[in-house]
Amino acid sequence: MSRSPLSHTALFSTPARWSALLLFSAASSLLLQGCSLLPGRGGEEAPRDAASSPIEADSDGSPSFAVEVRGPDSVRETLERHLELQRFRQLPDLQASELQRLLGAADANARELLGTLGYFAPTITVELTETPDAKLAPRTVVITVDPGPQTHIAKADITFAEAVSNAQDGEGRARQLRRVQNGWGLPPGKAFTQSAWDGAKNDGLRQLQVRRYPTARITNSRAEVDADKHEANLSVAYDTGPLYRFGPLRVDGNQRYDPDGARRLARLPTGAIYDETELLDAQLRLASSGYYDAVFLTLDTEGTDPLAVPVVAQVREAQLQKVVFGAGLSTDSGPRLTIDHIHNQMPLLGWRAVSKLSLDRKNKLLSTEWTDLPGENGWRWFAGGQVQREDTGDYETNSARLRGGRSKSTKNIDRNYFLQYDYAKSQGLNAPPSGTALSINYGWTGRYFNNNTAPTRGHGIAAELGVGTTLTPERDPFVRTLLRWQTFIPAGRVVADDGASRAARLAVRAEGGAVFAREGAQLPVTQLFLTGGDTTVRGYGYRKIGARTDNDQLYGGRYMAVGSLEWQRPIVYKGSMTDWESTLFVDAGAVADKVGDLDPRVGVGAGVRWRSPVGPLQADLAYGVQAKELRLHLRLGFSF
């Protein structure tokens, strides 16, 4: 029998009723064939016996016969779903002789299916019982199964072909191969099934292909099963192929935009060892840049030097200009309407401009943000401005802001520094005085999560520092700082009846801010702090926790502290793991003009999370202890 390098055969040592050599794919191929399974000469459909009388289905469409499988739950569901008999139950003109032939084939079909589950010495009886009084069918095929002991792994031999000599591929190769061997999914003592065997081989191959060896392949695999001892000896051989390193990025499909700009946006680490994560991150950076509607990165491994393999970016460019309309709903600010205008190459400058109009119940915003392509060192220029009318505590505030500076994003870290001008004027009874300020600011954010859109492990930390001076009515220096931190701590695992498991965790969040200035300095209220709402202290309205005036009016304060502890636990339903999680949480936050006046507001509650494709959809019901109110909080996505 000829065998391609990637076809894998399983050899069994079995009793006489078993063939000496069985292909595991036989069971799945049986499920795909039609009437050729009726035992006839040469695999063809057997001719009908003229003397045979047809077994017709009832005129009301009920089946010609029913199938009942009796046996342990571990095998019954598979047999009920995949037995070939099930495909012939509705045939309207099934002959008695054909049914007998189907019954004869059912034994072998059941054995093949049981073999995929690791049972190679079953006892099977097939009986046809007339049930004329039954409502379901006039006759029933009863298949009684005693699967016997399940086969377990006795030995697993994982080997690797010798690599082509490469001075740069030494200890790194050895470590990666050890990880494949140590992480093998079917170690000795574990139950053998066809799906687990296929999964273990493919998982090992995947571990090789995602880093260093994208052309790795399986050269040979074999499962030797001793049905008398109920043991399986496994062997699989991998050929890693050569070590690969990233070479230059080549852009296919560019027309409007500079391909060298795409290279700087992608930030692919040329010369670094191949890593699929790096490739996907570069693809995501290009796709999220706004210059392209579609991006797909691949390696060009044909006839190229593995140590400088070209990376091909197939792109479909975005339109030069477009207008985007949006609508939303928030439990903090109600319905929202947005209109964005995007220009990917501004005249003269060549920068990208995003201008936005946003309207909701509490906030009206008109803004524009201009960004240059990053330079060779990764830094890019940006400039922006906005005018806004928003609720700031118990007052309405009209504000304006201008800023300009530089920013840089790497794999885990975002940095920026900029010059900023602020103006703010509040309206209302005894409103704070208007203020203007000029400041120099620096921001640093580090994200070390396992997934930046739906994290379950890792941590993030961010710091902002601004130094400036008020401009009216006097020039008073001030310093503004803000620190944020969040981490996810493992809290055990939840295991479903089907063996699937997912980790529970504690989400811990903390935030603190301070503005240091002379007591009488007239700071713009946009430089002060308010908190409360979906992402800070649940159980309270959006920005409804702040400092208080002498007549108990709410306004922004100079000091802020926020903390949160949340228990997130996967939900198992009817024995199966779901994409839902339950949560219990307690939040606390305080804002004041003096540290000694900080008085925490506490919110407690419970909620659910759904793991949607775009991030977690969160619904929380929280009770504000001091507010004595129950509030619903909805949120889509995660950001830090």
XYZ file of C-alpha atoms in Angstrom:
640
model
C 0.000 0.000 0.000
C 1.517 3.345 -1.002
C 1.678 6.005 1.651
C 2.228 9.766 1.337
C 4.463 11.444 3.939
C 1.443 12.862 5.774
C -0.830 9.810 5.762
C -0.745 8.091 9.140
C -1.624 4.435 9.628
C -2.662 2.705 12.849
C -1.601 -0.922 13.419
C -3.640 -3.137 15.771
C -2.910 -6.461 17.395
C -6.478 -7.798 17.836
C -8.544 -11.002 18.110
C -9.370 -12.910 14.928
C -12.565 -11.015 14.355
C -10.426 -7.892 13.738
C -8.385 -7.245 10.626
C -4.702 -7.013 11.334
C -4.476 -3.553 9.843
C -7.175 -0.886 10.195
C -7.162 2.663 9.016
C -8.676 4.985 11.611
C -10.164 7.018 8.800
C -12.381 4.060 7.907
C -15.043 5.044 10.425
C -15.352 8.562 9.061
C -15.363 7.351 5.454
C -18.204 4.967 6.294
C -20.254 7.933 7.356
C -19.763 9.624 3.997
C -20.736 6.740 1.719
C -24.252 5.877 0.651
C -25.938 2.672 -0.363
C -22.648 1.134 -1.418
C -22.353 0.077 2.211
C -25.000 -2.577 1.687
C -22.884 -5.721 1.660
C -22.718 -6.921 -1.904
C -20.003 -8.210 -4.149
C -17.241 -5.722 -4.838
C -18.757 -3.123 -2.503
C -21.673 -2.549 -4.890
C -25.303 -2.471 -3.859
C -26.621 -6.017 -3.647
C -29.450 -6.857 -6.070
C -32.874 -7.208 -4.556
C -34.313 -10.632 -4.056
C -37.487 -10.877 -6.110
C -39.057 -12.863 -3.327
C -38.269 -10.216 -0.773
C -41.160 -8.154 0.370
C -40.658 -4.393 0.823
C -40.673 -2.870 4.270
C -42.490 0.357 3.665
C -42.561 3.435 5.854
C -45.951 4.433 7.153
C -47.920 6.867 5.064
C -47.570 9.512 7.791
C -43.784 9.616 7.207
C -42.758 7.635 10.307
C -39.533 5.586 9.957
C -39.410 1.989 8.681
C -37.556 0.930 11.816
C -36.158 2.447 15.000
C -32.618 2.083 16.335
C -31.987 1.623 20.050
C -28.475 1.499 21.463
C -27.992 -0.041 24.896
C -24.674 0.541 26.579
C -22.668 2.954 28.751
C -23.133 6.679 28.230
C -19.489 6.969 27.195
C -20.206 5.210 23.889
C -23.969 5.321 23.389
C -24.162 8.898 22.092
C -21.456 8.306 19.471
C -23.141 5.135 18.212
C -26.589 6.723 18.142
C -25.287 9.646 16.130
C -22.979 7.907 13.653
C -24.250 4.348 13.102
C -24.843 3.812 9.405
C -28.209 2.225 10.172
C -29.589 5.659 11.010
C -29.285 6.731 7.372
C -31.711 4.044 6.143
C -34.519 4.415 8.674
C -36.654 6.602 6.405
C -36.300 4.600 3.164
C -39.887 4.000 1.940
C -39.192 0.779 -0.012
C -36.585 -0.957 2.118
C -36.608 -4.702 1.371
C -36.445 -7.259 4.185
C -33.315 -8.792 2.659
C -31.642 -5.381 2.546
C -32.477 -4.797 6.204
C -30.886 -8.128 7.076
C -27.748 -7.134 5.206
C -27.698 -3.813 7.040
C -27.949 -5.678 10.336
C -24.980 -7.801 9.305
C -22.936 -4.676 8.552
C -23.973 -2.953 11.796
C -21.625 -5.099 13.908
C -18.529 -4.087 11.929
C -19.700 -0.461 11.759
C -20.154 -0.339 15.555
C -16.714 -1.879 16.146
C -15.070 0.712 13.920
C -16.806 3.520 15.755
C -15.859 2.058 19.141
C -12.271 1.812 17.939
C -12.150 5.561 17.483
C -13.062 5.847 21.194
C -10.341 3.452 22.295
C -12.450 0.279 22.738
C -10.970 -2.557 20.675
C -12.452 -5.666 22.350
C -16.194 -4.997 22.616
C -19.036 -7.469 22.858
C -21.875 -6.504 20.506
C -25.259 -8.073 19.797
C -27.661 -6.875 17.109
C -31.332 -7.895 17.310
C -34.412 -7.063 15.240
C -37.625 -6.904 17.249
C -41.110 -6.503 15.817
C -42.992 -3.697 17.626
C -46.304 -3.378 15.769
C -47.929 -1.492 18.653
C -45.143 1.063 19.005
C -45.911 4.642 17.968
C -42.418 5.334 16.633
C -41.838 2.435 14.198
C -43.204 -1.110 13.533
C -39.841 -2.724 14.302
C -36.757 -1.851 16.357
C -33.097 -2.705 15.874
C -31.581 -3.133 19.330
C -27.790 -2.918 19.527
C -26.409 -3.966 22.897
C -22.823 -2.958 23.558
C -20.363 -3.941 26.249
C -17.322 -1.888 25.181
C -14.899 -3.646 27.488
C -11.845 -1.888 28.943
C -10.690 1.282 27.222
C -7.217 1.256 25.739
C -4.612 3.389 27.495
C -1.258 4.683 26.364
C 1.696 2.465 27.283
C 4.429 4.439 25.535
C 4.743 7.601 23.435
C 7.869 8.064 21.323
C 8.304 11.586 19.873
C 11.334 12.047 17.633
C 12.727 14.793 15.404
C 14.651 14.572 12.174
C 18.182 15.915 12.284
C 18.231 19.580 11.292
C 20.399 21.028 8.569
C 23.529 22.371 10.225
C 22.902 25.924 11.381
C 25.192 27.679 13.803
C 22.386 30.037 14.837
C 19.992 27.223 15.786
C 21.481 25.530 18.820
C 20.096 25.692 22.339
C 16.914 27.415 21.146
C 16.049 24.402 19.025
C 16.712 22.006 21.895
C 14.450 23.998 24.250
C 11.624 24.111 21.741
C 11.814 20.366 21.061
C 11.795 19.660 24.801
C 8.638 21.750 25.121
C 6.952 19.633 22.451
C 7.958 16.412 24.223
C 7.053 17.653 27.712
C 3.733 19.032 26.519
C 2.703 15.916 24.585
C -1.069 15.515 24.888
C -1.171 11.700 25.196
C 1.342 10.681 27.855
C 1.514 7.111 29.204
C -1.520 6.210 31.287
C -3.965 8.432 29.442
C -6.961 6.961 27.593
C -6.529 6.498 23.849
C -9.070 7.900 21.382
C -8.744 8.748 17.725
C -9.533 12.418 18.300
C -6.997 12.670 21.140
C -4.356 10.977 18.965
C -4.981 13.356 16.068
C -5.066 16.309 18.451
C -1.779 15.403 20.158
C 0.032 15.062 16.821
C -1.337 18.329 15.500
C -0.666 20.185 18.745
C 2.968 19.106 18.620
C 3.238 20.218 15.011
C 1.577 23.512 15.843
C 4.100 24.203 18.624
C 6.881 23.862 16.078
C 5.216 25.917 13.358
C 4.287 28.962 15.476
C 7.926 29.737 16.271
C 11.214 29.106 14.479
C 9.971 26.376 12.108
C 6.964 27.471 9.980
C 7.597 24.641 7.465
C 7.700 21.836 10.055
C 5.784 18.665 9.114
C 4.949 15.170 10.347
C 7.002 12.593 8.481
C 5.600 9.475 10.130
C 3.120 8.511 12.835
C 1.939 5.150 14.107
C -0.387 3.794 16.791
C 0.164 0.116 17.658
C -2.782 -1.208 19.695
C -2.729 -4.485 21.605
C -6.420 -5.253 22.097
C -5.669 -8.136 24.494
C -3.637 -5.936 26.849
C -5.680 -2.797 26.083
C -2.488 -0.845 25.472
C -1.336 1.488 22.711
C 2.225 2.365 21.743
C 2.457 5.687 19.909
C 5.224 7.044 17.746
C 5.415 10.265 15.756
C 8.332 11.770 13.869
C 8.587 15.473 13.047
C 10.800 17.214 10.519
C 11.284 20.778 11.769
C 12.851 22.084 8.594
C 15.296 25.006 8.769
C 15.231 27.887 11.215
C 13.510 30.965 9.730
C 14.152 34.649 10.356
C 12.079 37.601 9.213
C 13.331 39.298 6.074
C 12.075 42.459 4.329
C 8.366 43.322 4.074
C 6.954 43.451 0.544
C 3.585 45.161 -0.023
C 1.299 43.879 -2.793
C -1.781 45.895 -3.758
C -0.598 49.391 -2.811
C -1.701 52.259 -5.060
C -2.332 55.408 -3.007
C -0.127 54.955 0.044
C 3.635 54.717 0.413
C 4.710 51.048 0.867
C 7.611 52.253 3.004
C 5.016 53.796 5.328
C 3.371 50.374 5.591
C 6.694 48.890 6.659
C 7.061 51.489 9.426
C 3.463 50.948 10.550
C 3.875 47.152 10.679
C 7.068 47.309 12.789
C 7.997 43.776 11.751
C 11.270 42.873 13.517
C 13.496 42.217 10.478
C 16.246 39.738 11.333
C 14.409 38.300 14.342
C 13.568 34.593 14.664
C 10.211 33.800 13.068
C 7.314 34.052 15.515
C 3.704 33.756 14.390
C 2.606 36.142 17.138
C 4.909 38.841 15.766
C 3.516 38.248 12.283
C -0.087 38.522 13.477
C 0.700 41.617 15.555
C 2.218 43.307 12.500
C -0.856 42.332 10.485
C -3.124 43.805 13.163
C -1.141 47.057 13.280
C -1.526 47.501 9.527
C -5.227 46.596 9.614
C -5.938 49.031 12.472
C -3.912 51.905 10.991
C -6.884 53.093 8.923
C -4.973 53.007 5.651
C -6.152 49.520 4.649
C -9.514 47.773 4.525
C -7.928 44.297 4.413
C -4.446 42.982 5.245
C -2.993 39.471 5.041
C 0.656 38.678 5.856
C 2.387 35.512 4.655
C 5.916 34.136 4.405
C 7.432 33.628 0.943
C 9.319 30.396 1.660
C 9.719 29.272 -1.970
C 13.337 29.469 -3.107
C 14.342 32.059 -0.501
C 16.986 32.205 2.200
C 15.378 30.945 5.439
C 17.512 33.382 7.438
C 15.995 36.361 5.572
C 12.622 35.100 4.361
C 10.511 37.856 2.718
C 7.159 38.696 4.304
C 4.419 39.517 1.784
C 1.660 41.932 2.844
C -1.355 41.567 0.574
C -3.440 44.695 1.132
C -6.631 46.336 -0.067
C -6.284 50.060 0.465
C -8.932 52.182 2.146
C -10.513 55.133 0.363
C -8.663 58.426 0.578
C -11.638 60.010 2.367
C -14.745 58.630 4.010
C -17.558 59.634 6.347
C -18.741 57.233 9.029
C -22.063 57.560 10.864
C -22.567 55.801 14.176
C -25.149 55.401 16.902
C -24.867 53.915 20.371
C -26.389 53.625 23.796
C -24.738 53.907 27.182
C -26.164 53.490 30.666
C -23.963 56.450 31.670
C -24.943 59.023 29.019
C -27.915 57.571 27.118
C -28.293 57.525 23.302
C -25.292 58.714 21.285
C -24.836 59.882 17.679
C -21.405 60.220 16.045
C -20.194 61.439 12.656
C -16.540 60.851 11.699
C -14.711 62.275 8.683
C -11.427 60.559 7.813
C -8.817 61.927 5.394
C -5.852 59.563 4.975
C -3.595 62.087 3.201
C -4.143 65.710 4.131
C -3.096 68.213 1.466
C 0.445 69.583 1.921
C 1.158 67.737 5.201
C 0.280 64.231 4.049
C -0.849 63.386 7.594
C -3.960 61.394 8.487
C -6.839 63.417 9.947
C -9.804 62.068 11.918
C -12.485 64.654 12.713
C -15.467 63.768 14.904
C -18.801 65.161 15.996
C -20.326 63.323 18.983
C -23.666 64.108 20.630
C -25.254 62.469 23.659
C -27.317 63.493 26.662
C -24.388 64.747 28.716
C -21.654 65.527 26.215
C -21.325 67.434 22.943
C -17.909 67.151 21.311
C -16.258 68.415 18.131
C -12.658 67.272 17.687
C -9.914 66.638 15.169
C -6.754 64.539 15.498
C -3.887 64.642 12.988
C -1.120 61.990 12.913
C 1.968 61.520 10.795
C 3.387 58.176 9.688
C 6.009 56.869 12.141
C 9.659 57.487 11.358
C 12.423 54.913 11.262
C 12.767 55.126 15.031
C 9.034 54.508 15.553
C 8.166 58.009 16.810
C 5.414 59.939 15.054
C 4.139 63.538 15.256
C 0.566 64.295 16.213
C -1.605 67.362 16.755
C -5.207 67.798 17.792
C -7.889 70.060 19.109
C -11.388 69.869 20.535
C -14.275 71.943 21.824
C -16.692 70.323 24.264
C -19.779 70.949 26.340
C -20.239 68.413 29.145
C -21.655 67.886 32.603
C -18.909 68.355 35.193
C -20.458 67.416 38.483
C -23.468 69.689 39.050
C -22.292 72.228 36.461
C -22.192 72.469 32.704
C -18.723 73.181 31.373
C -17.659 74.640 28.037
C -14.044 73.741 27.311
C -11.415 73.825 24.592
C -8.127 71.973 24.242
C -5.166 72.126 21.843
C -2.251 69.720 21.956
C 0.735 68.684 19.862
C 3.634 66.310 20.371
C 5.084 62.903 19.532
C 4.121 59.306 20.334
C 5.565 55.832 19.939
C 3.970 52.400 20.232
C 5.858 49.133 20.625
C 4.678 45.609 21.372
C 3.717 46.261 24.995
C 4.443 49.936 25.614
C 2.873 53.200 24.435
C 4.650 56.499 25.111
C 3.864 60.112 24.296
C 4.904 63.626 25.202
C 3.083 66.790 24.222
C 2.374 70.454 24.872
C -1.253 71.182 25.852
C -3.425 74.287 26.213
C -6.674 74.081 28.244
C -9.579 76.469 28.628
C -12.705 75.769 30.715
C -15.689 77.818 31.840
C -18.414 76.348 34.077
C -22.029 77.513 34.187
C -24.469 77.279 37.079
C -25.186 78.628 40.538
C -21.912 79.442 42.331
C -19.980 77.821 39.469
C -16.181 77.578 39.783
C -14.318 80.400 38.005
C -13.078 79.902 34.474
C -9.473 78.915 33.973
C -6.770 78.499 31.350
C -3.503 76.576 31.557
C -0.459 75.564 29.544
C 1.307 72.295 30.405
C 3.989 69.885 29.251
C 2.895 66.249 29.621
C 4.364 62.768 29.424
C 2.424 59.481 29.343
C 3.576 55.872 29.589
C 1.365 52.770 29.334
C 2.525 49.161 29.602
C 0.147 46.329 28.683
C 1.287 42.826 29.590
C -1.977 40.918 29.169
C -2.358 37.570 27.413
C -5.002 39.244 25.231
C -5.413 43.013 24.979
C -9.111 42.819 24.004
C -10.268 40.041 26.359
C -7.552 39.399 28.965
C -7.629 36.579 31.498
C -4.007 36.835 32.703
C -1.372 39.502 33.043
C -1.282 43.105 34.160
C -1.199 46.679 32.928
C 0.248 49.867 34.399
C 0.002 53.467 33.223
C 1.421 56.775 34.415
C 0.755 60.383 33.363
C 2.706 63.417 34.485
C 2.009 67.032 33.596
C 3.831 70.189 34.656
C 2.332 73.560 33.797
C 1.043 76.940 34.806
C -2.307 78.655 34.873
C -2.564 81.679 32.581
C -5.483 83.618 34.079
C -6.054 85.506 36.244
C -2.604 84.747 37.678
C 0.196 82.441 36.669
C 0.288 79.649 39.241
C 2.468 76.581 38.636
C 0.925 73.141 39.087
C 1.796 69.444 38.766
C -0.769 66.831 37.729
C -0.192 63.085 38.000
C -2.324 60.010 37.378
C -1.473 56.337 38.011
C -3.514 53.306 36.865
C -2.955 49.595 37.482
C -4.879 46.409 36.744
C -4.052 42.734 37.134
C -5.728 39.333 36.777
C -4.922 36.732 39.463
C -5.737 33.010 38.857
C -8.384 31.674 41.258
C -8.651 27.976 40.367
C -10.171 26.228 37.364
C -13.740 25.303 36.484
C -14.030 21.860 34.853
C -17.067 20.790 32.812
C -18.412 17.247 32.564
C -16.918 16.887 29.071
C -13.432 17.648 30.411
C -13.232 21.212 29.099
C -11.863 23.669 31.644
C -11.231 27.369 31.984
C -9.636 29.434 34.716
C -11.526 31.546 37.214
C -9.759 34.746 38.244
C -9.709 37.834 40.413
C -9.584 41.168 38.557
C -7.947 43.842 40.698
C -7.943 47.492 39.632
C -6.546 50.642 41.244
C -6.318 54.270 40.162
C -5.002 57.392 41.862
C -4.558 61.006 40.803
C -3.420 64.277 42.301
C -3.041 67.932 41.292
C -0.543 69.953 43.336
C -1.001 73.725 43.208
C -1.505 76.777 45.381
C -4.866 76.598 47.178
C -6.247 79.656 45.390
C -4.969 78.718 41.907
C -7.776 78.834 39.311
C -7.159 75.536 37.522
C -9.311 74.598 34.514
C -11.895 72.090 35.759
C -10.811 69.734 32.922
C -7.552 69.251 34.866
C -9.436 68.108 37.992
C -10.915 64.704 38.830
C -14.377 63.127 38.858
C -15.206 59.418 38.930
C -18.102 56.950 38.988
C -19.819 54.893 36.276
C -19.416 51.736 34.196
C -15.601 51.563 34.232
C -14.776 53.059 37.642
C -17.241 52.814 40.568
C -20.389 50.915 39.662
C -23.578 51.715 41.541
C -23.098 55.441 40.819
C -23.767 57.626 37.790
C -21.131 58.687 35.281
C -18.711 61.166 36.965
C -21.060 61.529 39.945
C -18.354 61.123 42.603
C -16.408 64.324 43.233
C -15.594 67.089 45.669
C -18.357 69.195 47.251
C -18.729 72.956 47.618
C -19.998 74.633 50.790
C -23.550 74.488 49.392
C -23.115 70.780 48.519
C -22.624 71.252 44.781
C -20.594 68.521 43.037
C -17.444 69.560 41.138
C -13.999 68.234 40.217
C -11.476 67.682 42.994
C -7.697 67.704 43.251
C -7.274 64.189 44.669
C -8.797 60.906 43.533
C -8.523 57.259 44.624
C -10.386 54.305 43.067
C -10.158 50.567 43.738
C -12.028 47.472 42.534
C -12.019 43.726 43.262
C -13.975 41.402 40.957
C -14.318 37.600 40.949
C -14.859 36.212 37.443
C -15.969 32.575 37.106
C -16.814 30.598 33.900
C -20.367 29.222 33.710
C -21.026 25.512 33.025
C -24.490 24.710 31.654
C -25.804 21.146 31.339
C -22.311 19.800 31.821
C -20.710 21.882 29.043
C -18.471 24.921 29.210
C -20.123 28.089 27.869
C -18.879 31.479 26.657
C -20.499 33.109 29.693
C -19.006 34.062 33.043
C -20.523 35.207 36.331
C -19.009 37.993 38.408
C -19.169 39.359 41.958
C -17.546 42.714 42.636
C -16.976 45.551 45.062
C -15.841 49.019 43.867
C -14.838 52.045 45.911
C -13.835 55.576 44.963
C -13.351 59.004 46.458
C -12.566 62.527 45.222
C -11.736 65.586 47.348
C -9.713 68.805 47.411
C -7.728 67.561 50.406
C -6.360 64.098 51.081
C -7.905 64.066 54.550
C -11.355 64.707 53.074
C -11.370 61.598 50.867
C -14.562 59.715 51.776
C -15.004 56.459 49.804
C -18.215 55.713 47.936
C -18.775 51.937 47.747
C -20.657 49.915 45.140
C -21.317 46.159 45.319
C -23.026 43.854 42.872
C -23.025 40.937 40.470
C -23.019 40.528 36.737
C -22.419 38.357 33.702
C -19.863 38.441 30.891
C -20.239 37.062 27.365
C -17.078 36.373 25.373
C -18.076 38.038 22.114
C -15.766 38.141 19.041
C -15.002 41.835 19.673
C -14.408 41.544 23.407
C -16.409 40.898 26.575
C -20.008 42.105 26.687
C -20.596 43.077 30.323
C -23.852 43.512 32.210
C -23.611 44.439 35.896
C -26.263 45.180 38.498
C -24.700 47.308 41.232
C -25.929 48.865 44.464
C -24.434 52.172 45.564
C -24.125 51.881 49.324
C -24.059 55.643 50.025
C -26.387 56.572 47.136
C -28.837 53.821 48.166
C -29.598 53.186 44.486
C -29.575 50.119 42.252
C -28.070 50.731 38.791
C -27.603 48.630 35.661
C -24.252 49.025 33.887
C -23.637 47.797 30.325
C -20.312 47.807 28.537
C -18.759 46.238 25.425
C -15.052 45.552 25.167
C -12.002 45.992 27.389
C -9.549 48.862 27.332
C -6.596 49.856 29.433
